[in-house]
């Protein structure tokens, strides 16, 4: 008989006599029946809770089984990830390009460095570089700006807005020990007058519009001494006035400069820029059209337009020499062509009358040959040298020997990465199968102790690693031939003899490649195929994880079903205890009624 049926038989209230009570009395009692023990004095709600907990006892075991399954699933997920990393290593060891990798070394890195691709033949290549490549450049005419004071009128030039290469700052400067004060609003003549006044007419200043220079002269033939550490104005530097130990100092060069930020028509060029009157000025550089508007574009706008176009040159304004330049963006002995189409921009900036400095090709000989070879750039490629895949970047003249050899370091790294990831798989399995014994003698198995799938994976990896290659006819048929051994304590590997590995890579690379990548007996091939099979959709590892998932889900269903039954039983027990309370209450009222009747003599 079940717990629920036992409780029902105990609490059967159908035989309780119903006497002397009205329906209203029964109804008034029903609202209090949910309070346990109100009539019976019994804490039946605790009884119901304990009965439910007793019925729930199998869940503890089931939940423990689910925890174990989760731990196993986590362990297998780690193993699967480690197998994936190992498979990546094996794929790399099967890839023929790994064994075609080459490394380069330059005997004189200050002259040139080199790189290769997988098609480059190994060997030594000597380059004797006699000339580096350089870019062609057009230097425009010097002094293309108008003079600082056209007509020589120094009083008409305000120094704060004059066409100096650098703006003048207000402050003081020193001439023959006397401080001269200038303001941005002073004219050039004001500055000259201030110099004369400060020095007591010992030094006078003048401007020559023909040479576009300022001159400071001593009236008593003594040395003119300029500047002090306390100067706050840069006038002397802007005017290019520097001490020369004589009684007369003149500007080091013409002072007028082009203003590149204002409109072309106001740019202080000696020759005004025109655009044909329509605002559609045009010129070409290397056949690429550049347009401008003399009334709205600045020189900088036009320079930026040149530099962002497809004409292959960079245009700049050289303020020091007061000239414009065009420089090819690529090196080599090639020219620069240009032509004014509408307007005179190239003529006004002095570019069309400038001087072409031809570019240079890189010149060299190869392996002591007498033939002079040519490269337009400072990088020698196959098209110049005829050496497939070799690229030599020259940085100086001189000789260097480039050695191209097999990149055994890359292959060695790939093999050692395989060892690392192989060991990660074996360690992950063994650590989960480890049985531990506590100090009190308690033995605790690992999550995967006794798990056949995990044991199969560990054993198969080890077996394939040491049996693969046995069908090869080469001199390398086992890991031991590469200096790789098992450590003798577990399933992991170790590179015990690096000299053996390096010797095999250096002197027997084809056999190494065959050992790993042979389509039938190659170790990487066989291990790769095994991992694909064991982790595939129908693989042993995949199936095992699916079984664990199903076991977990089945336990979840059992727990859910039991909880549903417990909920139903709890409702039944509660209803029956409430019925008992009602029957008890009714009986108590009937006894009270009878007692009162006896006392009153009614019975």
PDB file of C-alpha atoms in Angstrom, residues 323-477:
ATOM      1  CA  UNK A 323      61.185  78.234 -55.312  1.00  0.00           C
ATOM      2  CA  UNK A 324      58.755  75.446 -56.193  1.00  0.00           C
ATOM      3  CA  UNK A 325      59.797  71.820 -56.762  1.00  0.00           C
ATOM      4  CA  UNK A 326      58.260  68.723 -58.338  1.00  0.00           C
ATOM      5  CA  UNK A 327      59.623  65.337 -57.248  1.00  0.00           C
ATOM      6  CA  UNK A 328      58.674  61.972 -58.733  1.00  0.00           C
ATOM      7  CA  UNK A 329      57.001  59.653 -56.239  1.00  0.00           C
ATOM      8  CA  UNK A 330      58.975  56.712 -57.617  1.00  0.00           C
ATOM      9  CA  UNK A 331      62.672  56.356 -58.242  1.00  0.00           C
ATOM     10  CA  UNK A 332      64.358  55.680 -61.559  1.00  0.00           C
ATOM     11  CA  UNK A 333      65.773  57.531 -64.532  1.00  0.00           C
ATOM     12  CA  UNK A 334      62.464  58.867 -65.833  1.00  0.00           C
ATOM     13  CA  UNK A 335      61.480  62.470 -66.549  1.00  0.00           C
ATOM     14  CA  UNK A 336      58.649  64.798 -65.570  1.00  0.00           C
ATOM     15  CA  UNK A 337      56.546  66.418 -68.283  1.00  0.00           C
ATOM     16  CA  UNK A 338      54.358  69.492 -67.783  1.00  0.00           C
ATOM     17  CA  UNK A 339      52.549  72.143 -69.807  1.00  0.00           C
ATOM     18  CA  UNK A 340      50.395  75.227 -69.193  1.00  0.00           C
ATOM     19  CA  UNK A 341      47.093  74.736 -71.040  1.00  0.00           C
ATOM     20  CA  UNK A 342      44.959  77.678 -69.892  1.00  0.00           C
ATOM     21  CA  UNK A 343      46.608  80.395 -67.834  1.00  0.00           C
ATOM     22  CA  UNK A 344      50.213  80.574 -66.667  1.00  0.00           C
ATOM     23  CA  UNK A 345      50.493  78.743 -63.315  1.00  0.00           C
ATOM     24  CA  UNK A 346      53.617  76.773 -64.260  1.00  0.00           C
ATOM     25  CA  UNK A 347      55.328  79.839 -65.726  1.00  0.00           C
ATOM     26  CA  UNK A 348      54.377  82.148 -62.827  1.00  0.00           C
ATOM     27  CA  UNK A 349      55.695  79.654 -60.232  1.00  0.00           C
ATOM     28  CA  UNK A 350      58.950  79.196 -62.172  1.00  0.00           C
ATOM     29  CA  UNK A 351      58.343  75.474 -62.690  1.00  0.00           C
ATOM     30  CA  UNK A 352      58.279  75.594 -66.489  1.00  0.00           C
ATOM     31  CA  UNK A 353      61.672  77.322 -66.491  1.00  0.00           C
ATOM     32  CA  UNK A 354      63.107  75.089 -63.791  1.00  0.00           C
ATOM     33  CA  UNK A 355      65.951  72.603 -63.993  1.00  0.00           C
ATOM     34  CA  UNK A 356      65.396  68.849 -64.214  1.00  0.00           C
ATOM     35  CA  UNK A 357      67.623  66.715 -62.030  1.00  0.00           C
ATOM     36  CA  UNK A 358      67.343  63.325 -63.630  1.00  0.00           C
ATOM     37  CA  UNK A 359      66.410  60.322 -61.554  1.00  0.00           C
ATOM     38  CA  UNK A 360      68.789  57.404 -61.157  1.00  0.00           C
ATOM     39  CA  UNK A 361      68.386  53.692 -61.648  1.00  0.00           C
ATOM     40  CA  UNK A 362      69.961  51.228 -59.251  1.00  0.00           C
ATOM     41  CA  UNK A 363      73.017  49.691 -60.935  1.00  0.00           C
ATOM     42  CA  UNK A 364      74.577  46.403 -59.852  1.00  0.00           C
ATOM     43  CA  UNK A 365      76.286  43.207 -60.937  1.00  0.00           C
ATOM     44  CA  UNK A 366      75.362  39.676 -59.872  1.00  0.00           C
ATOM     45  CA  UNK A 367      77.751  36.886 -58.825  1.00  0.00           C
ATOM     46  CA  UNK A 368      80.813  38.710 -60.166  1.00  0.00           C
ATOM     47  CA  UNK A 369      79.398  39.017 -63.682  1.00  0.00           C
ATOM     48  CA  UNK A 370      80.478  41.800 -66.006  1.00  0.00           C
ATOM     49  CA  UNK A 371      76.974  42.684 -67.171  1.00  0.00           C
ATOM     50  CA  UNK A 372      75.569  45.778 -65.444  1.00  0.00           C
ATOM     51  CA  UNK A 373      72.041  45.090 -64.277  1.00  0.00           C
ATOM     52  CA  UNK A 374      69.415  47.770 -63.718  1.00  0.00           C
ATOM     53  CA  UNK A 375      66.482  48.304 -61.353  1.00  0.00           C
ATOM     54  CA  UNK A 376      64.364  51.464 -61.372  1.00  0.00           C
ATOM     55  CA  UNK A 377      63.787  51.100 -57.633  1.00  0.00           C
ATOM     56  CA  UNK A 378      66.076  50.236 -54.747  1.00  0.00           C
ATOM     57  CA  UNK A 379      64.436  46.811 -54.550  1.00  0.00           C
ATOM     58  CA  UNK A 380      65.898  44.180 -56.845  1.00  0.00           C
ATOM     59  CA  UNK A 381      63.204  41.702 -57.886  1.00  0.00           C
ATOM     60  CA  UNK A 382      62.974  38.703 -60.183  1.00  0.00           C
ATOM     61  CA  UNK A 383      62.243  40.940 -63.159  1.00  0.00           C
ATOM     62  CA  UNK A 384      65.691  42.503 -62.789  1.00  0.00           C
ATOM     63  CA  UNK A 385      67.870  39.670 -61.424  1.00  0.00           C
ATOM     64  CA  UNK A 386      66.063  36.667 -62.909  1.00  0.00           C
ATOM     65  CA  UNK A 387      66.139  34.902 -59.504  1.00  0.00           C
ATOM     66  CA  UNK A 388      62.675  33.509 -58.796  1.00  0.00           C
ATOM     67  CA  UNK A 389      61.078  34.795 -55.616  1.00  0.00           C
ATOM     68  CA  UNK A 390      64.131  36.698 -54.343  1.00  0.00           C
ATOM     69  CA  UNK A 391      63.646  40.338 -53.313  1.00  0.00           C
ATOM     70  CA  UNK A 392      66.714  42.385 -52.296  1.00  0.00           C
ATOM     71  CA  UNK A 393      66.204  45.807 -50.677  1.00  0.00           C
ATOM     72  CA  UNK A 394      69.316  47.954 -51.175  1.00  0.00           C
ATOM     73  CA  UNK A 395      70.162  50.795 -48.797  1.00  0.00           C
ATOM     74  CA  UNK A 396      73.780  51.606 -49.691  1.00  0.00           C
ATOM     75  CA  UNK A 397      76.382  50.936 -52.355  1.00  0.00           C
ATOM     76  CA  UNK A 398      78.770  48.047 -51.842  1.00  0.00           C
ATOM     77  CA  UNK A 399      78.808  44.260 -52.024  1.00  0.00           C
ATOM     78  CA  UNK A 400      76.799  41.699 -50.092  1.00  0.00           C
ATOM     79  CA  UNK A 401      76.196  37.978 -50.434  1.00  0.00           C
ATOM     80  CA  UNK A 402      72.646  36.781 -49.883  1.00  0.00           C
ATOM     81  CA  UNK A 403      72.427  33.182 -48.689  1.00  0.00           C
ATOM     82  CA  UNK A 404      69.149  31.378 -49.323  1.00  0.00           C
ATOM     83  CA  UNK A 405      68.674  28.164 -47.329  1.00  0.00           C
ATOM     84  CA  UNK A 406      65.865  25.931 -46.139  1.00  0.00           C
ATOM     85  CA  UNK A 407      64.088  27.464 -43.176  1.00  0.00           C
ATOM     86  CA  UNK A 408      64.672  24.519 -40.858  1.00  0.00           C
ATOM     87  CA  UNK A 409      63.813  26.669 -37.845  1.00  0.00           C
ATOM     88  CA  UNK A 410      60.215  26.962 -39.038  1.00  0.00           C
ATOM     89  CA  UNK A 411      59.979  23.187 -39.545  1.00  0.00           C
ATOM     90  CA  UNK A 412      61.580  22.519 -36.154  1.00  0.00           C
ATOM     91  CA  UNK A 413      59.076  24.879 -34.505  1.00  0.00           C
ATOM     92  CA  UNK A 414      56.203  23.041 -36.203  1.00  0.00           C
ATOM     93  CA  UNK A 415      57.482  19.671 -34.937  1.00  0.00           C
ATOM     94  CA  UNK A 416      57.936  20.977 -31.393  1.00  0.00           C
ATOM     95  CA  UNK A 417      54.452  22.506 -31.463  1.00  0.00           C
ATOM     96  CA  UNK A 418      53.141  19.043 -32.412  1.00  0.00           C
ATOM     97  CA  UNK A 419      54.923  17.559 -29.375  1.00  0.00           C
ATOM     98  CA  UNK A 420      53.437  20.230 -27.090  1.00  0.00           C
ATOM     99  CA  UNK A 421      49.872  19.736 -28.290  1.00  0.00           C
ATOM    100  CA  UNK A 422      50.183  15.937 -28.422  1.00  0.00           C
ATOM    101  CA  UNK A 423      51.253  16.008 -24.777  1.00  0.00           C
ATOM    102  CA  UNK A 424      48.336  18.299 -23.929  1.00  0.00           C
ATOM    103  CA  UNK A 425      45.886  15.619 -25.141  1.00  0.00           C
ATOM    104  CA  UNK A 426      47.594  12.803 -23.248  1.00  0.00           C
ATOM    105  CA  UNK A 427      47.887  14.903 -20.071  1.00  0.00           C
ATOM    106  CA  UNK A 428      44.227  15.911 -20.258  1.00  0.00           C
ATOM    107  CA  UNK A 429      43.202  12.229 -20.431  1.00  0.00           C
ATOM    108  CA  UNK A 430      45.569  10.924 -17.762  1.00  0.00           C
ATOM    109  CA  UNK A 431      44.696  13.716 -15.314  1.00  0.00           C
ATOM    110  CA  UNK A 432      40.989  12.826 -15.594  1.00  0.00           C
ATOM    111  CA  UNK A 433      41.676   9.130 -15.049  1.00  0.00           C
ATOM    112  CA  UNK A 434      43.938   9.640 -12.044  1.00  0.00           C
ATOM    113  CA  UNK A 435      42.885   7.755  -8.873  1.00  0.00           C
ATOM    114  CA  UNK A 436      43.820   9.585  -5.670  1.00  0.00           C
ATOM    115  CA  UNK A 437      44.168   8.261  -2.131  1.00  0.00           C
ATOM    116  CA  UNK A 438      43.604  10.589   0.822  1.00  0.00           C
ATOM    117  CA  UNK A 439      45.583  10.473   4.049  1.00  0.00           C
ATOM    118  CA  UNK A 440      42.746   8.562   5.685  1.00  0.00           C
ATOM    119  CA  UNK A 441      42.938   5.891   3.000  1.00  0.00           C
ATOM    120  CA  UNK A 442      39.890   7.109   1.073  1.00  0.00           C
ATOM    121  CA  UNK A 443      40.265   6.269  -2.616  1.00  0.00           C
ATOM    122  CA  UNK A 444      38.733   8.712  -5.125  1.00  0.00           C
ATOM    123  CA  UNK A 445      38.570   7.802  -8.814  1.00  0.00           C
ATOM    124  CA  UNK A 446      38.921  10.503 -11.491  1.00  0.00           C
ATOM    125  CA  UNK A 447      35.939  11.562 -13.634  1.00  0.00           C
ATOM    126  CA  UNK A 448      37.132   9.372 -16.509  1.00  0.00           C
ATOM    127  CA  UNK A 449      38.622   6.495 -14.501  1.00  0.00           C
ATOM    128  CA  UNK A 450      37.643   3.302 -16.292  1.00  0.00           C
ATOM    129  CA  UNK A 451      36.177   5.231 -19.253  1.00  0.00           C
ATOM    130  CA  UNK A 452      36.960   3.119 -22.296  1.00  0.00           C
ATOM    131  CA  UNK A 453      36.570   5.938 -24.828  1.00  0.00           C
ATOM    132  CA  UNK A 454      39.198   8.083 -23.119  1.00  0.00           C
ATOM    133  CA  UNK A 455      41.535   5.098 -22.776  1.00  0.00           C
ATOM    134  CA  UNK A 456      41.071   4.210 -26.460  1.00  0.00           C
ATOM    135  CA  UNK A 457      41.990   7.726 -27.578  1.00  0.00           C
ATOM    136  CA  UNK A 458      45.158   7.805 -25.474  1.00  0.00           C
ATOM    137  CA  UNK A 459      46.268   4.345 -26.591  1.00  0.00           C
ATOM    138  CA  UNK A 460      45.494   4.878 -30.295  1.00  0.00           C
ATOM    139  CA  UNK A 461      47.370   8.178 -30.410  1.00  0.00           C
ATOM    140  CA  UNK A 462      50.402   6.560 -28.828  1.00  0.00           C
ATOM    141  CA  UNK A 463      50.238   3.476 -31.042  1.00  0.00           C
ATOM    142  CA  UNK A 464      49.907   5.468 -34.271  1.00  0.00           C
ATOM    143  CA  UNK A 465      52.688   7.865 -33.280  1.00  0.00           C
ATOM    144  CA  UNK A 466      55.179   5.045 -32.911  1.00  0.00           C
ATOM    145  CA  UNK A 467      53.991   2.659 -35.604  1.00  0.00           C
ATOM    146  CA  UNK A 468      53.507   5.203 -38.399  1.00  0.00           C
ATOM    147  CA  UNK A 469      56.351   5.424 -40.886  1.00  0.00           C
ATOM    148  CA  UNK A 470      57.271   1.776 -40.626  1.00  0.00           C
ATOM    149  CA  UNK A 471      56.185   1.227 -44.217  1.00  0.00           C
ATOM    150  CA  UNK A 472      58.497   3.901 -45.586  1.00  0.00           C
ATOM    151  CA  UNK A 473      61.703   3.095 -47.442  1.00  0.00           C
ATOM    152  CA  UNK A 474      63.481   6.248 -46.257  1.00  0.00           C
ATOM    153  CA  UNK A 475      66.108   6.490 -43.560  1.00  0.00           C
ATOM    154  CA  UNK A 476      63.611   8.180 -41.234  1.00  0.00           C
ATOM    155  CA  UNK A 477      60.815   5.803 -40.276  1.00  0.00           C
TER     156      UNK A 477
END
